[in-house]
Short mmCIF file of C-alpha atoms in Angstrom, two decimals:
data_model
loop_
_atom_site.label_atom_id
_atom_site.label_comp_id
_atom_site.label_asym_id
_atom_site.label_seq_id
_atom_site.Cartn_x
_atom_site.Cartn_y
_atom_site.Cartn_z
CA UNK A 871 0.00 0.00 0.00
CA UNK A 872 1.26 3.44 -0.86
CA UNK A 873 2.63 5.51 2.03
CA UNK A 874 1.41 9.09 2.05
CA UNK A 875 4.25 11.56 2.19
CA UNK A 876 3.51 15.09 3.32
CA UNK A 877 5.61 18.08 2.42
CA UNK A 878 5.22 21.80 2.32
CA UNK A 879 4.34 22.32 -1.32
CA UNK A 880 3.23 20.12 -4.16
CA UNK A 881 6.12 21.02 -6.35
CA UNK A 882 7.75 19.03 -9.08
CA UNK A 883 11.59 19.16 -9.20
CA UNK A 884 11.52 19.39 -12.97
CA UNK A 885 9.23 22.38 -12.92
CA UNK A 886 11.24 23.96 -10.14
CA UNK A 887 14.43 23.77 -12.15
CA UNK A 888 12.65 25.26 -15.10
CA UNK A 889 11.52 28.22 -13.02
CA UNK A 890 15.10 28.76 -11.82
CA UNK A 891 16.39 28.87 -15.40
CA UNK A 892 13.90 30.94 -17.36
CA UNK A 893 16.45 31.43 -20.11
CA UNK A 894 16.28 27.74 -20.89
CA UNK A 895 12.55 27.76 -21.35
CA UNK A 896 10.79 27.95 -24.69
CA UNK A 897 12.86 30.11 -26.94
CA UNK A 898 10.09 31.74 -28.94
CA UNK A 899 7.93 34.30 -27.21
CA UNK A 900 4.98 33.12 -29.26
CA UNK A 901 5.33 29.61 -27.88
CA UNK A 902 5.49 31.02 -24.33
CA UNK A 903 2.33 32.98 -24.93
CA UNK A 904 0.57 29.97 -26.37
CA UNK A 905 1.47 27.86 -23.34
CA UNK A 906 0.36 30.61 -20.95
CA UNK A 907 -3.00 30.84 -22.67
CA UNK A 908 -3.52 27.07 -22.76
CA UNK A 909 -2.67 26.70 -19.06
CA UNK A 910 -5.27 29.18 -17.79
CA UNK A 911 -7.36 27.41 -15.18
CA UNK A 912 -10.96 27.96 -14.25
CA UNK A 913 -11.68 29.90 -11.08
CA UNK A 914 -13.38 27.87 -8.39
CA UNK A 915 -16.91 29.27 -9.04
CA UNK A 916 -16.53 28.61 -12.77
CA UNK A 917 -15.20 25.11 -12.09
CA UNK A 918 -18.23 24.35 -9.91
CA UNK A 919 -20.62 25.43 -12.68
CA UNK A 920 -18.79 23.28 -15.22
CA UNK A 921 -18.81 20.33 -12.79
CA UNK A 922 -22.61 20.45 -12.55
CA UNK A 923 -22.99 20.85 -16.32
CA UNK A 924 -20.63 17.96 -17.08
CA UNK A 925 -22.37 15.81 -14.46
CA UNK A 926 -25.68 16.37 -16.24
CA UNK A 927 -24.05 15.71 -19.60
CA UNK A 928 -22.61 12.38 -18.44
CA UNK A 929 -25.97 11.46 -16.92
CA UNK A 930 -27.70 12.13 -20.25
CA UNK A 931 -24.93 10.25 -22.07
CA UNK A 932 -25.84 7.10 -20.16
CA UNK A 933 -29.56 7.74 -20.47
CA UNK A 934 -29.16 7.71 -24.25
CA UNK A 935 -26.74 4.76 -24.15
CA UNK A 936 -28.94 2.53 -21.97
CA UNK A 937 -32.18 3.44 -23.79
CA UNK A 938 -31.67 0.65 -26.34
CA UNK A 939 -30.99 -2.16 -23.81
CA UNK A 940 -34.11 -1.13 -21.87
CA UNK A 941 -36.28 -1.11 -24.99
CA UNK A 942 -34.64 -4.12 -26.66
CA UNK A 943 -37.27 -6.64 -25.53
CA UNK A 944 -40.19 -4.49 -26.74
CA UNK A 945 -38.46 -3.72 -30.02
CA UNK A 946 -37.63 -7.39 -30.58
CA UNK A 947 -41.31 -8.26 -30.17
CA UNK A 948 -42.39 -5.42 -32.44
CA UNK A 949 -39.96 -6.24 -35.27
CA UNK A 950 -39.72 -10.02 -34.70
CA UNK A 951 -36.01 -10.08 -33.89
CA UNK A 952 -34.32 -13.25 -32.71
CA UNK A 953 -31.95 -13.34 -29.75
CA UNK A 954 -29.03 -13.29 -32.14
CA UNK A 955 -30.34 -10.26 -34.00
CA UNK A 956 -31.02 -8.43 -30.74
CA UNK A 957 -27.48 -9.18 -29.61
CA UNK A 958 -26.12 -7.88 -32.90
CA UNK A 959 -27.94 -4.57 -32.41
CA UNK A 960 -26.77 -4.19 -28.83
CA UNK A 961 -23.18 -5.24 -29.58
CA UNK A 962 -22.73 -2.89 -32.53
CA UNK A 963 -22.44 0.04 -30.09
CA UNK A 964 -19.20 -1.35 -28.66
CA UNK A 965 -17.39 -1.53 -31.99
CA UNK A 966 -18.14 2.09 -32.78
CA UNK A 967 -17.22 3.11 -29.24
CA UNK A 968 -13.70 1.74 -29.56
CA UNK A 969 -12.77 3.47 -32.81
CA UNK A 970 -13.10 7.15 -31.82
CA UNK A 971 -11.38 7.18 -28.42
CA UNK A 972 -7.92 8.25 -29.62
CA UNK A 973 -9.26 10.55 -32.35
CA UNK A 974 -11.56 12.28 -29.86
CA UNK A 975 -8.69 12.85 -27.45
CA UNK A 976 -6.41 14.08 -30.24
CA UNK A 977 -8.89 16.67 -31.47
CA UNK A 978 -9.76 17.70 -27.90
CA UNK A 979 -6.12 18.39 -27.09
CA UNK A 980 -5.94 20.66 -30.12
CA UNK A 981 -9.20 22.61 -30.07
CA UNK A 982 -10.55 22.10 -26.56
CA UNK A 983 -12.48 19.23 -24.99
CA UNK A 984 -15.59 21.32 -24.44
CA UNK A 985 -16.03 21.89 -28.19
CA UNK A 986 -15.63 18.23 -29.08
CA UNK A 987 -18.03 17.26 -26.32
CA UNK A 988 -20.58 19.82 -27.52
CA UNK A 989 -20.58 18.65 -31.12
CA UNK A 990 -20.69 14.96 -30.23
CA UNK A 991 -23.51 15.43 -27.70
CA UNK A 992 -25.64 17.31 -30.21
CA UNK A 993 -25.03 14.53 -32.75
CA UNK A 994 -25.71 11.51 -30.52
CA UNK A 995 -28.67 13.30 -28.92
CA UNK A 996 -30.23 13.84 -32.35
CA UNK A 997 -29.41 10.25 -33.33
CA UNK A 998 -31.21 8.99 -30.21
CA UNK A 999 -34.29 11.11 -30.89
CA UNK A 1000 -34.48 9.89 -34.50
CA UNK A 1001 -34.08 6.21 -33.59
CA UNK A 1002 -37.85 5.41 -33.55
CA UNK A 1003 -38.30 7.14 -36.92
CA UNK A 1004 -35.48 5.11 -38.45
CA UNK A 1005 -36.92 1.92 -37.02
CA UNK A 1006 -40.44 2.50 -38.34
CA UNK A 1007 -39.68 3.93 -41.78
CA UNK A 1008 -36.78 1.71 -42.82
CA UNK A 1009 -37.70 -1.44 -44.72
CA UNK A 1010 -35.08 -3.40 -42.73
CA UNK A 1011 -35.25 -2.21 -39.09
CA UNK A 1012 -32.51 -4.63 -38.04
CA UNK A 1013 -30.10 -2.93 -40.45
CA UNK A 1014 -31.04 0.63 -39.54
CA UNK A 1015 -30.82 -0.09 -35.80
CA UNK A 1016 -27.47 -1.84 -36.10
CA UNK A 1017 -26.04 1.08 -38.08
CA UNK A 1018 -27.52 3.67 -35.72
CA UNK A 1019 -26.07 1.92 -32.67
CA UNK A 1020 -22.68 1.74 -34.36
CA UNK A 1021 -22.86 5.48 -35.05
CA UNK A 1022 -23.94 6.08 -31.45
CA UNK A 1023 -20.79 4.29 -30.31
CA UNK A 1024 -18.65 6.40 -32.64
CA UNK A 1025 -20.18 9.65 -31.36
CA UNK A 1026 -20.16 8.75 -27.67
CA UNK A 1027 -16.62 7.37 -27.81
CA UNK A 1028 -15.14 10.88 -27.69
CA UNK A 1029 -16.87 11.88 -24.44
CA UNK A 1030 -14.41 10.64 -21.81
CA UNK A 1031 -11.22 11.50 -23.74
CA UNK A 1032 -12.53 15.05 -24.29
CA UNK A 1033 -13.44 15.21 -20.60
CA UNK A 1034 -9.92 14.18 -19.61
CA UNK A 1035 -8.44 16.76 -21.98
CA UNK A 1036 -10.71 19.52 -20.68
CA UNK A 1037 -9.95 18.71 -17.06
CA UNK A 1038 -6.18 18.65 -17.62
CA UNK A 1039 -6.28 22.05 -19.34
CA UNK A 1040 -8.70 23.93 -17.09
CA UNK A 1041 -8.65 22.38 -13.60
CA UNK A 1042 -5.86 22.76 -11.05
CA UNK A 1043 -4.24 19.59 -9.76
CA UNK A 1044 -5.72 19.81 -6.27
CA UNK A 1045 -9.31 19.90 -7.62
CA UNK A 1046 -9.19 17.34 -10.44
CA UNK A 1047 -10.15 14.43 -8.22
CA UNK A 1048 -13.43 16.05 -7.16
CA UNK A 1049 -14.40 17.03 -10.71
CA UNK A 1050 -13.61 13.64 -12.26
CA UNK A 1051 -15.29 11.66 -9.47
CA UNK A 1052 -18.38 13.90 -9.52
CA UNK A 1053 -18.71 13.76 -13.29
CA UNK A 1054 -17.98 10.04 -13.23
CA UNK A 1055 -20.90 9.50 -10.84
CA UNK A 1056 -23.14 10.80 -13.64
CA UNK A 1057 -22.81 7.41 -15.32
CA UNK A 1058 -24.37 5.70 -12.29
CA UNK A 1059 -27.00 8.43 -11.97
CA UNK A 1060 -27.91 8.12 -15.63
CA UNK A 1061 -28.24 4.35 -15.34
CA UNK A 1062 -30.57 4.77 -12.37
CA UNK A 1063 -32.66 7.49 -14.03
CA UNK A 1064 -33.19 5.67 -17.32
CA UNK A 1065 -33.72 2.39 -15.47
CA UNK A 1066 -36.47 3.88 -13.28
CA UNK A 1067 -38.15 6.64 -15.29
CA UNK A 1068 -37.37 4.98 -18.62
CA UNK A 1069 -39.01 1.72 -17.56
CA UNK A 1070 -42.08 3.65 -16.41
CA UNK A 1071 -42.29 5.52 -19.71
CA UNK A 1072 -41.87 2.25 -21.57
CA UNK A 1073 -44.93 0.79 -19.83
CA UNK A 1074 -47.08 3.90 -20.14
CA UNK A 1075 -46.19 5.45 -23.50
CA UNK A 1076 -44.28 2.81 -25.45
CA UNK A 1077 -40.61 2.31 -26.26
CA UNK A 1078 -40.51 5.27 -28.66
CA UNK A 1079 -40.99 7.75 -25.80
CA UNK A 1080 -37.76 6.62 -24.11
CA UNK A 1081 -35.72 7.57 -27.19
CA UNK A 1082 -37.59 10.81 -27.82
CA UNK A 1083 -37.19 12.17 -24.28
CA UNK A 1084 -33.56 11.13 -23.70
CA UNK A 1085 -32.51 12.35 -27.15
CA UNK A 1086 -34.25 15.73 -26.98
CA UNK A 1087 -32.96 16.39 -23.46
CA UNK A 1088 -29.43 15.71 -24.71
CA UNK A 1089 -29.84 18.15 -27.58
CA UNK A 1090 -31.24 20.73 -25.14
CA UNK A 1091 -28.22 20.22 -22.87
CA UNK A 1092 -25.90 20.83 -25.84
CA UNK A 1093 -27.72 24.03 -26.76
CA UNK A 1094 -27.59 25.39 -23.19
CA UNK A 1095 -23.88 24.58 -22.94
CA UNK A 1096 -23.19 26.37 -26.23
CA UNK A 1097 -25.40 29.34 -25.40
CA UNK A 1098 -24.49 30.06 -21.79
CA UNK A 1099 -21.05 28.54 -21.15
CA UNK A 1100 -19.37 28.87 -24.54
CA UNK A 1101 -21.29 32.12 -25.22
CA UNK A 1102 -22.25 30.97 -28.70
CA UNK A 1103 -18.68 31.28 -29.95
CA UNK A 1104 -17.66 29.85 -33.32
CA UNK A 1105 -16.46 28.50 -35.61
CA UNK A 1106 -16.17 25.39 -33.44
CA UNK A 1107 -13.35 23.47 -35.15
CA UNK A 1108 -11.12 24.58 -38.02
CA UNK A 1109 -8.58 22.64 -40.06
CA UNK A 1110 -5.93 25.14 -39.01
CA UNK A 1111 -6.52 24.35 -35.33
CA UNK A 1112 -5.98 20.65 -35.96
CA UNK A 1113 -2.48 21.30 -37.28
CA UNK A 1114 -2.30 18.48 -39.79
CA UNK A 1115 1.04 19.31 -41.42
CA UNK A 1116 3.52 16.61 -42.37
CA UNK A 1117 6.22 17.86 -39.98
CA UNK A 1118 3.76 17.79 -37.14
CA UNK A 1119 2.84 14.20 -37.90
CA UNK A 1120 6.51 13.16 -37.84
CA UNK A 1121 6.96 14.88 -34.48
CA UNK A 1122 3.84 13.16 -33.25
CA UNK A 1123 5.20 9.68 -33.88
CA UNK A 1124 8.47 10.47 -32.15
CA UNK A 1125 6.73 11.88 -29.08
CA UNK A 1126 4.32 8.97 -28.86
CA UNK A 1127 7.25 6.55 -28.72
CA UNK A 1128 8.96 8.68 -26.09
CA UNK A 1129 5.79 8.75 -24.01
CA UNK A 1130 5.27 5.00 -24.17
CA UNK A 1131 8.85 4.43 -23.01
CA UNK A 1132 7.97 6.13 -19.72
CA UNK A 1133 7.22 3.49 -17.01
CA UNK A 1134 4.57 5.75 -15.44
CA UNK A 1135 2.66 6.00 -18.73
CA UNK A 1136 2.76 2.23 -19.26
CA UNK A 1137 1.57 1.81 -15.66
CA UNK A 1138 -1.57 3.94 -16.13
CA UNK A 1139 -2.44 2.12 -19.37
CA UNK A 1140 -2.06 -1.34 -17.80
CA UNK A 1141 -3.89 -0.33 -14.63
CA UNK A 1142 -6.79 1.25 -16.53
CA UNK A 1143 -6.94 -1.85 -18.74
CA UNK A 1144 -7.29 -4.06 -15.66
CA UNK A 1145 -9.80 -1.74 -13.99
CA UNK A 1146 -12.03 -1.53 -17.06
CA UNK A 1147 -11.87 -5.29 -17.67
CA UNK A 1148 -12.97 -6.21 -14.16
CA UNK A 1149 -15.68 -3.53 -14.11
CA UNK A 1150 -17.16 -4.69 -17.42
CA UNK A 1151 -17.10 -8.28 -16.19
CA UNK A 1152 -18.93 -7.44 -12.98
CA UNK A 1153 -21.42 -5.25 -14.82
CA UNK A 1154 -22.18 -8.00 -17.34
CA UNK A 1155 -22.36 -11.06 -15.10
CA UNK A 1156 -23.64 -9.90 -11.70
CA UNK A 1157 -27.34 -10.01 -12.74
CA UNK A 1158 -26.84 -13.59 -13.94
CA UNK A 1159 -25.02 -14.44 -10.70
CA UNK A 1160 -27.97 -13.26 -8.63
CA UNK A 1161 -30.51 -15.05 -10.84
CA UNK A 1162 -28.58 -18.33 -10.63
CA UNK A 1163 -27.71 -18.14 -6.94
CA UNK A 1164 -30.89 -16.52 -5.61
CA UNK A 1165 -33.70 -17.32 -8.09
CA UNK A 1166 -36.44 -15.74 -5.95
CA UNK A 1167 -34.62 -12.43 -5.46
CA UNK A 1168 -36.17 -9.19 -6.67
CA UNK A 1169 -34.32 -7.86 -9.69
CA UNK A 1170 -34.73 -4.20 -8.82
CA UNK A 1171 -32.89 -4.76 -5.53
CA UNK A 1172 -29.57 -5.96 -6.96
CA UNK A 1173 -29.89 -3.75 -10.06
CA UNK A 1174 -30.45 -0.54 -8.10
CA UNK A 1175 -28.86 -0.65 -4.63
CA UNK A 1176 -25.20 -1.02 -5.80
CA UNK A 1177 -25.58 2.09 -7.99
CA UNK A 1178 -27.08 4.07 -5.13
CA UNK A 1179 -23.96 3.20 -3.13
CA UNK A 1180 -21.62 4.01 -6.04
CA UNK A 1181 -22.75 7.65 -6.38
CA UNK A 1182 -21.85 8.92 -2.86
CA UNK A 1183 -18.77 6.69 -2.86
CA UNK A 1184 -17.49 8.34 -6.03
CA UNK A 1185 -18.12 11.82 -4.61
CA UNK A 1186 -16.40 10.92 -1.35
CA UNK A 1187 -13.28 9.63 -3.10
CA UNK A 1188 -12.94 12.90 -5.03
CA UNK A 1189 -13.33 15.05 -1.93
CA UNK A 1190 -10.89 12.88 0.02
CA UNK A 1191 -8.16 12.91 -2.64
CA UNK A 1192 -8.38 16.67 -3.19
CA UNK A 1193 -8.34 17.30 0.56
CA UNK A 1194 -5.21 15.21 1.03
CA UNK A 1195 -3.42 16.97 -1.83
CA UNK A 1196 -4.44 20.43 -0.56
CA UNK A 1197 -3.04 19.46 2.85
CA UNK A 1198 0.35 18.89 1.28
CA UNK A 1199 0.43 15.13 0.80
CA UNK A 1200 2.36 13.80 -2.18
CA UNK A 1201 0.09 13.65 -5.24
CA UNK A 1202 1.45 10.32 -6.48
CA UNK A 1203 0.89 8.72 -3.06
CA UNK A 1204 -2.70 9.99 -2.97
CA UNK A 1205 -3.39 8.53 -6.44
CA UNK A 1206 -1.95 5.19 -5.30
CA UNK A 1207 -4.03 5.23 -2.13
CA UNK A 1208 -7.23 5.78 -4.13
CA UNK A 1209 -6.31 2.97 -6.50
CA UNK A 1210 -5.54 0.68 -3.56
CA UNK A 1211 -9.12 1.08 -2.35
CA UNK A 1212 -10.46 0.69 -5.91
CA UNK A 1213 -8.62 -2.51 -6.81
CA UNK A 1214 -7.24 -3.91 -3.56
CA UNK A 1215 -9.96 -3.49 -0.94
CA UNK A 1216 -12.75 -4.07 -3.49
CA UNK A 1217 -11.18 -7.43 -4.40
CA UNK A 1218 -11.61 -8.58 -0.79
CA UNK A 1219 -15.38 -8.08 -1.03
CA UNK A 1220 -15.39 -9.74 -4.46
CA UNK A 1221 -13.79 -12.85 -2.96
CA UNK A 1222 -16.37 -12.83 -0.16
CA UNK A 1223 -18.99 -13.49 -2.85
CA UNK A 1224 -17.50 -16.96 -3.33
CA UNK A 1225 -18.81 -18.07 0.08
CA UNK A 1226 -21.99 -16.00 0.30
CA UNK A 1227 -25.12 -17.99 1.13
CA UNK A 1228 -27.73 -15.27 1.82
CA UNK A 1229 -29.16 -12.68 -0.55
CA UNK A 1230 -28.78 -9.61 1.76
CA UNK A 1231 -25.12 -10.46 2.36
CA UNK A 1232 -24.48 -10.83 -1.38
CA UNK A 1233 -26.10 -7.46 -2.09
CA UNK A 1234 -23.99 -5.86 0.65
CA UNK A 1235 -20.75 -7.31 -0.74
CA UNK A 1236 -21.61 -6.32 -4.32
CA UNK A 1237 -22.52 -2.79 -3.18
CA UNK A 1238 -19.21 -2.50 -1.32
CA UNK A 1239 -17.33 -3.77 -4.39
CA UNK A 1240 -19.00 -1.34 -6.80
CA UNK A 1241 -18.69 1.55 -4.37
CA UNK A 1242 -14.97 1.02 -3.83
CA UNK A 1243 -14.39 0.56 -7.56
CA UNK A 1244 -15.42 4.19 -8.09
CA UNK A 1245 -12.27 5.32 -6.23
CA UNK A 1246 -10.41 4.86 -9.52
CA UNK A 1247 -11.95 8.17 -10.65
CA UNK A 1248 -9.52 9.81 -8.22
CA UNK A 1249 -6.71 7.39 -9.00
CA UNK A 1250 -5.64 6.18 -12.42
CA UNK A 1251 -8.29 8.22 -14.27
CA UNK A 1252 -6.81 11.46 -12.95
CA UNK A 1253 -3.20 10.34 -12.99
CA UNK A 1254 -3.05 10.57 -16.79
CA UNK A 1255 -3.74 14.30 -16.42
CA UNK A 1256 -0.88 14.61 -13.93
CA UNK A 1257 1.53 12.91 -16.32
CA UNK A 1258 0.70 14.55 -19.64
CA UNK A 1259 -1.76 17.47 -19.43
CA UNK A 1260 -0.83 18.68 -22.93
CA UNK A 1261 -1.99 15.40 -24.51
CA UNK A 1262 -4.19 13.89 -21.78
CA UNK A 1263 -7.16 13.45 -24.12
CA UNK A 1264 -5.30 11.38 -26.70
CA UNK A 1265 -3.53 9.33 -24.02
CA UNK A 1266 -6.80 8.67 -22.21
CA UNK A 1267 -8.25 7.59 -25.54
CA UNK A 1268 -5.51 4.97 -25.86
CA UNK A 1269 -6.25 3.77 -22.32
CA UNK A 1270 -9.99 3.57 -22.90
CA UNK A 1271 -9.61 1.74 -26.21
CA UNK A 1272 -7.38 -0.90 -24.62
CA UNK A 1273 -9.76 -1.21 -21.67
CA UNK A 1274 -12.81 -1.64 -23.89
CA UNK A 1275 -11.25 -4.38 -26.04
CA UNK A 1276 -9.84 -6.35 -23.12
CA UNK A 1277 -13.12 -5.88 -21.24
CA UNK A 1278 -15.05 -7.68 -23.95
CA UNK A 1279 -12.47 -10.48 -24.06
CA UNK A 1280 -12.67 -10.94 -20.29
CA UNK A 1281 -16.48 -10.97 -20.36
CA UNK A 1282 -16.43 -13.77 -22.95
CA UNK A 1283 -13.73 -15.69 -21.05
CA UNK A 1284 -15.73 -15.41 -17.83
CA UNK A 1285 -18.68 -17.02 -19.59
CA UNK A 1286 -16.40 -19.83 -20.70
CA UNK A 1287 -15.23 -20.37 -17.11
CA UNK A 1288 -18.80 -20.52 -15.83
CA UNK A 1289 -19.76 -23.13 -18.42
CA UNK A 1290 -16.69 -25.33 -17.92
CA UNK A 1291 -16.34 -25.14 -14.13
CA UNK A 1292 -19.95 -24.53 -13.14
CA UNK A 1293 -18.66 -22.29 -10.35
CA UNK A 1294 -18.85 -18.55 -9.87
CA UNK A 1295 -15.76 -18.71 -7.66
CA UNK A 1296 -13.59 -19.05 -10.79
CA UNK A 1297 -14.93 -15.77 -12.17
CA UNK A 1298 -14.50 -13.89 -8.89
CA UNK A 1299 -11.01 -15.35 -8.57
CA UNK A 1300 -10.15 -14.16 -12.08
CA UNK A 1301 -11.39 -10.66 -11.25
CA UNK A 1302 -9.23 -10.61 -8.11
CA UNK A 1303 -6.10 -11.74 -9.96
CA UNK A 1304 -6.53 -9.10 -12.68
CA UNK A 1305 -7.18 -6.41 -10.07
CA UNK A 1306 -4.06 -7.32 -8.11
CA UNK A 1307 -1.98 -7.33 -11.30
CA UNK A 1308 -3.10 -3.82 -12.15
CA UNK A 1309 -2.71 -2.61 -8.58
CA UNK A 1310 0.81 -3.99 -8.27
CA UNK A 1311 1.81 -2.28 -11.51
CA UNK A 1312 0.37 1.04 -10.38
CA UNK A 1313 1.93 0.96 -6.93
CA UNK A 1314 5.32 0.09 -8.41
CA UNK A 1315 5.60 2.53 -11.31
CA UNK A 1316 2.98 5.28 -10.98
CA UNK A 1317 4.19 8.87 -10.64
CA UNK A 1318 2.58 12.31 -10.70
CA UNK A 1319 5.34 14.35 -12.31
CA UNK A 1320 4.92 15.58 -15.84
CA UNK A 1321 6.47 13.42 -18.53
CA UNK A 1322 5.38 15.53 -21.52
CA UNK A 1323 8.31 17.88 -20.90
CA UNK A 1324 11.45 17.53 -22.99
CA UNK A 1325 14.15 17.78 -20.33
CA UNK A 1326 16.94 16.27 -22.42
CA UNK A 1327 17.47 19.51 -24.31
CA UNK A 1328 16.80 21.76 -21.36
CA UNK A 1329 13.57 22.99 -22.90
CA UNK A 1330 10.12 23.30 -21.47
CA UNK A 1331 7.43 22.65 -23.99
CA UNK A 1332 4.42 20.47 -24.58
CA UNK A 1333 4.19 17.36 -26.66
CA UNK A 1334 1.79 18.14 -29.48
CA UNK A 1335 0.03 15.02 -30.70
#
């Protein structure tokens, strides 16, 4: 377990040496000005407003994302889909989601995460609202729904990389944990909202209403963000701002290789990969675990209570990490402590599920596991912004892409274990082993100093990717 080290100021030796030798900084005054402008942070009142707005945006993101799984049974009956066809529609979202992670982070680092998030939200919100129209007026609903879900994945894939980029550019280090954990809790809130209100709307007004309401609310959120926070500024994205010259591309490849040679960068990628894999596995198989182990249990209990626990747990982890950093504790040690709770302590409760015999005890252990897992919002998810704020969006995109692919593989492998062993203990044991692998990597190699600074030449500049 990481040992918290407290010192007077959260200063980085590399940055300190740079301040002592201003002559060795960026040679061009224009480059200095550009860095000064890009490193302007939000004031605390502005950051609080953005936190609430981004929380609502993430909540609506999951409302739109989960609308199809909620309505899948009704749509399958309406359009006579088989189980295989329904699975094809639901699974098509994942493939689109994987392909835009890095691109979304790359563009966000160049033009600003808030602009990428705005455009994507308006697009996936409109796509959600038009889903019933596409289903009814297309001669092959299975084709139109599969394509629309793939496009939804493409559009929503940029959300978290753009969020990481925005946070690294606008939020001070001592407040990033609170923002990321608060915004991250929007995913649990959105799942609860669409699961409760969406199910009610489905029964009263039909499956179309779920898409109409969640889609139109998302478009309204995009408009309000553009109108009142971005002040209606435009144009949003220009080719010039993307900087797509040949020289820049060559520099990009060199800097990517230099980044990936850093042990701390490899550590956050591996740790996030392990965290995402175990989370996806739990999310996918826990309902089946409860149905198999406790056939008479009420579904709403184990589908709702863990998420109610996850929301305050996520908020608490953000407040705790920011408080420790503001008190002078070493940032890297705080990130490791949060990840220890997320992957280490949560694994203990996961193992307890192997010997659980009563339904209330199982719900308690699952709630503790899911609640502690949210501590990663203040651990590895924020650490990427500590390491490379100038390219945090693109780097987070790489992390999320790896996590998504390995998550699907682990979900399939867990199903194989259940079929061959007939025991849930094998799955929970696998989750524990993967968690401990990621935790050991993070505790051994994680740092909080910037690695996107070229110190070899005595220069202080950002890596542009």
